[in-house]
Amino acid sequence: MVSLVMLAVLVLLPTTIATVTTARRNCPNTCGSEVIPYPFGLDPSCSLPGFNLTCAVDKNTNESSLMLGMGNSILKLSQVYVDANFNLYVNTILSYSTKMIPGVRDYSIHWEAPARPFAISGSSNMSLFVVGCDVTASLYIGNSAVQVGNCTVVCAEAQIMEKLPVWTCDGMVGIGCCSIGIQVNLRAFTLNISCIIDSPRPKQVQAFIAYNWNPTFRPIDAYSGLLERYVAQLDWSIPYQPNCKHAIEDKDNYACVSDHNKCQDSPIGGYLCYCQSGRGNAYIDGGCPNPPAAPVYDSLQPRTNCPTSCGNMSIPFPFGIELGCFAKPHLYLACTPGTTILLVLKMTARKLVTDISIDDGILQVREVSGPGDFMAGSNTDSTLYVSSGKSGVVKWAIDNMTCEHAMNKSDYGCVSTHSGCIDVTDDTTLKHVGYRCKCSPGTKIIRDLTVLFTDTNECHQPDKCRGICQNSF
C-alpha cells in the first residue's frame, strides 16, 4: 500500500493559447499572513490562467492554507513569497510514504504538476531522496521509459545503524538513504521502488524532493520512519509562448504589461516578467517604477559648464573629467585632488598625463612602467590607446572603427566644420587601432572644449605671401 503524504495529479491544460487576464482592482490578495501577488490570485478573474489559488481554512485550528489545483487534484503550498528582486517562489512538500508488504516486490508512484505553468526545474539544485532499507529507486520522466536516475539504499542491523553519526544523504548508494539528482525539467514523473532483499516483515520507505543542501538524517531513521518534512520548490512561468521572442510578438496575450518591463526566458520554458529597475510587479499596469536616468558616458558634444582644466593643464574635448564632458568612457581623466600634478588616467592610477595634443593625437605621460606593459593592469578599454614607440607618448583614438566606417554612423565624432578623420595605427605592428578627428589644413582650434575650428589667415603672417595676398579659405 502506498500512503501519499502529499500527491497532486492533474491532467495538463490544453496547449491552446490562453487569453491573458488583466489584474483587477479590489481582488482579495491575502490568505492568512500570506500576501498573494499577481499573476497569482484567489479568483479566476483575479489571476492569469493556471495561477488561481484557493485559500482553505481548517475548521479545527482556524489556520489558513493555500491550495493549488482543481477538484480532487489539489496541492497544498507551504509558502508563496517574493524576494527583494521580485523573484516569486512557490514552495510545497512533495513527500511519499510507502509500506512495503512481504511478497510484493515493486511499487510505483506518479506525480504531475498541478497546473500548466508549474514544473520541477532541472536548474533548481534539487534531488529526490529515498530513506529506507534494501530497496532500489528509479525516477522516470512522466510515464515514459526515459530515466532521470536511480539509487540504492542498504541497511545494517538496527544496533549498528543507531551508532552511526548524522550525515548528509547525497549518494547513489547509501546506508539508510540515497538520492537522485534532478537535472531535467519535470512536469510529471514516475517513481518505481523495488525490493532487493525480501523481508518477512513490512517495512516503510519514504521518498521526498528537497534542495540538495538541506537533508541530513540519522541512519536509524531508516527503520523508524521519523523524518522532518523538507520543502521543495516549484518553478513557474507564463507558458503560453515558448520564449520572450515569441511572447513579445503576441501582443494581445503578452503578460509583461507594465511600462519599463523586461522579459526573461524561463529555464522550464515560457517566460517571466521583471521590472527594469529590479523593483515592482511587471505583470500589472504601472507596476514598474520609472527607471533612474542613466549616466551619460558617451557625448557627441560636452554639456555646458564642463571643467576645462586641471591645475595648469587644459583638458580639450573629447577628453573630460566629469560625466557628460568626455566623448567615450576611455577618454575620461581623473583630476588628482589637492595637487597640481595634472591628471591620472582612470584606466590606471600609475600613469600621469602631462600634456594632451588634439592636433597630433598623442598624450604625454609620466611614470611609464616599462616597454611592453605600458597599459598593463588596465580595467577599461585600453585597446584604444597604443604606444607610439617613444617613451611616455601614447597615441589615442575616439573609437575602434575605421574612418570609412565611422563616417556612416550617427555617433561619428568629427562633427565640427573643417574637421577631418584620421585612422590611428600602432607604430610597431601597423595594426589599426581606431580613428580620431583633426582640424583641416589651414584651420586651428579656437575653443579647446568644443573642438571648433576656424580659418587661419596666412596674409597676417610674415613671409607667407609675396605680392598681393588674398586669403582663399
PDB file of N, CA and C in Angstrom, residues 2 23 25 50-51 56 69 71-72 79 109 128 134 142 156-157 162 213 235 243 246 294 299 380 453:
ATOM      1  N   VAL A   2       0.522   2.207  -0.780  1.00  0.00           N
ATOM      2  CA  VAL A   2       1.279   3.455  -0.866  1.00  0.00           C
ATOM      3  C   VAL A   2       0.472   4.555  -0.210  1.00  0.00           C
ATOM      4  N   ALA A  23      -4.899  42.256 -14.389  1.00  0.00           N
ATOM      5  CA  ALA A  23      -5.139  42.355 -12.951  1.00  0.00           C
ATOM      6  C   ALA A  23      -6.241  43.370 -12.667  1.00  0.00           C
ATOM      7  N   ARG A  25      -8.797  45.565  -9.879  1.00  0.00           N
ATOM      8  CA  ARG A  25      -8.798  46.168  -8.550  1.00  0.00           C
ATOM      9  C   ARG A  25      -9.771  45.426  -7.647  1.00  0.00           C
ATOM     10  N   GLY A  50      -4.304  29.326 -14.902  1.00  0.00           N
ATOM     11  CA  GLY A  50      -3.367  28.380 -14.311  1.00  0.00           C
ATOM     12  C   GLY A  50      -2.776  28.848 -13.006  1.00  0.00           C
ATOM     13  N   PHE A  51      -3.024  30.113 -12.615  1.00  0.00           N
ATOM     14  CA  PHE A  51      -2.431  30.672 -11.399  1.00  0.00           C
ATOM     15  C   PHE A  51      -3.467  30.892 -10.291  1.00  0.00           C
ATOM     16  N   ALA A  56      -7.831  27.894   1.909  1.00  0.00           N
ATOM     17  CA  ALA A  56      -8.591  26.933   2.720  1.00  0.00           C
ATOM     18  C   ALA A  56      -8.329  27.198   4.197  1.00  0.00           C
ATOM     19  N   GLY A  69      -4.556  23.981  -7.707  1.00  0.00           N
ATOM     20  CA  GLY A  69      -5.127  22.871  -8.454  1.00  0.00           C
ATOM     21  C   GLY A  69      -6.641  22.898  -8.410  1.00  0.00           C
ATOM     22  N   GLY A  71     -10.488  20.393  -8.166  1.00  0.00           N
ATOM     23  CA  GLY A  71     -11.176  19.139  -7.882  1.00  0.00           C
ATOM     24  C   GLY A  71     -10.424  18.287  -6.890  1.00  0.00           C
ATOM     25  N   ASN A  72     -10.212  17.021  -7.254  1.00  0.00           N
ATOM     26  CA  ASN A  72      -9.506  16.091  -6.377  1.00  0.00           C
ATOM     27  C   ASN A  72      -7.991  16.171  -6.534  1.00  0.00           C
ATOM     28  N   GLN A  79       4.332  27.799   1.029  1.00  0.00           N
ATOM     29  CA  GLN A  79       4.701  29.216   1.015  1.00  0.00           C
ATOM     30  C   GLN A  79       4.692  29.755  -0.407  1.00  0.00           C
ATOM     31  N   ILE A 109       4.864   5.209  -7.896  1.00  0.00           N
ATOM     32  CA  ILE A 109       4.251   6.487  -7.508  1.00  0.00           C
ATOM     33  C   ILE A 109       4.304   7.411  -8.719  1.00  0.00           C
ATOM     34  N   LEU A 128      15.697  13.913  -5.524  1.00  0.00           N
ATOM     35  CA  LEU A 128      14.753  13.008  -4.885  1.00  0.00           C
ATOM     36  C   LEU A 128      15.544  12.168  -3.885  1.00  0.00           C
ATOM     37  N   ASP A 134      17.199  -1.598   1.891  1.00  0.00           N
ATOM     38  CA  ASP A 134      17.256  -2.668   0.900  1.00  0.00           C
ATOM     39  C   ASP A 134      16.258  -2.481  -0.241  1.00  0.00           C
ATOM     40  N   GLY A 142       7.801  11.676 -16.579  1.00  0.00           N
ATOM     41  CA  GLY A 142       6.400  11.394 -16.867  1.00  0.00           C
ATOM     42  C   GLY A 142       6.084   9.920 -16.779  1.00  0.00           C
ATOM     43  N   ALA A 156      22.372  -1.812   7.685  1.00  0.00           N
ATOM     44  CA  ALA A 156      22.976  -2.781   8.594  1.00  0.00           C
ATOM     45  C   ALA A 156      21.946  -3.117   9.674  1.00  0.00           C
ATOM     46  N   GLU A 157      22.354  -3.886  10.642  1.00  0.00           N
ATOM     47  CA  GLU A 157      21.446  -4.183  11.745  1.00  0.00           C
ATOM     48  C   GLU A 157      21.135  -2.902  12.509  1.00  0.00           C
ATOM     49  N   GLU A 162      22.065   2.571  14.714  1.00  0.00           N
ATOM     50  CA  GLU A 162      21.818   3.518  15.807  1.00  0.00           C
ATOM     51  C   GLU A 162      23.091   4.237  16.228  1.00  0.00           C
ATOM     52  N   TRP A 213      21.149  20.816  -0.461  1.00  0.00           N
ATOM     53  CA  TRP A 213      21.907  21.167   0.738  1.00  0.00           C
ATOM     54  C   TRP A 213      21.099  20.987   2.027  1.00  0.00           C
ATOM     55  N   ASP A 235       9.073  25.584  -9.817  1.00  0.00           N
ATOM     56  CA  ASP A 235       9.310  26.715 -10.713  1.00  0.00           C
ATOM     57  C   ASP A 235       8.045  26.981 -11.519  1.00  0.00           C
ATOM     58  N   ASN A 243       9.088  31.329 -25.490  1.00  0.00           N
ATOM     59  CA  ASN A 243      10.149  32.216 -25.016  1.00  0.00           C
ATOM     60  C   ASN A 243       9.726  33.668 -25.215  1.00  0.00           C
ATOM     61  N   HIS A 246       8.863  35.052 -28.967  1.00  0.00           N
ATOM     62  CA  HIS A 246       7.521  34.765 -29.458  1.00  0.00           C
ATOM     63  C   HIS A 246       6.463  35.490 -28.629  1.00  0.00           C
ATOM     64  N   ALA A 294      19.904  57.130 -16.796  1.00  0.00           N
ATOM     65  CA  ALA A 294      21.225  56.517 -16.944  1.00  0.00           C
ATOM     66  C   ALA A 294      22.289  57.606 -17.041  1.00  0.00           C
ATOM     67  N   SER A 299      29.242  61.222 -25.331  1.00  0.00           N
ATOM     68  CA  SER A 299      28.715  62.539 -25.681  1.00  0.00           C
ATOM     69  C   SER A 299      29.342  63.004 -26.986  1.00  0.00           C
ATOM     70  N   THR A 380      39.791  49.319 -18.087  1.00  0.00           N
ATOM     71  CA  THR A 380      38.840  49.854 -19.054  1.00  0.00           C
ATOM     72  C   THR A 380      39.364  49.543 -20.439  1.00  0.00           C
ATOM     73  N   PHE A 453      36.655  74.788 -35.134  1.00  0.00           N
ATOM     74  CA  PHE A 453      37.787  75.161 -35.972  1.00  0.00           C
ATOM     75  C   PHE A 453      37.496  76.469 -36.711  1.00  0.00           C
TER      76      PHE A 453
END
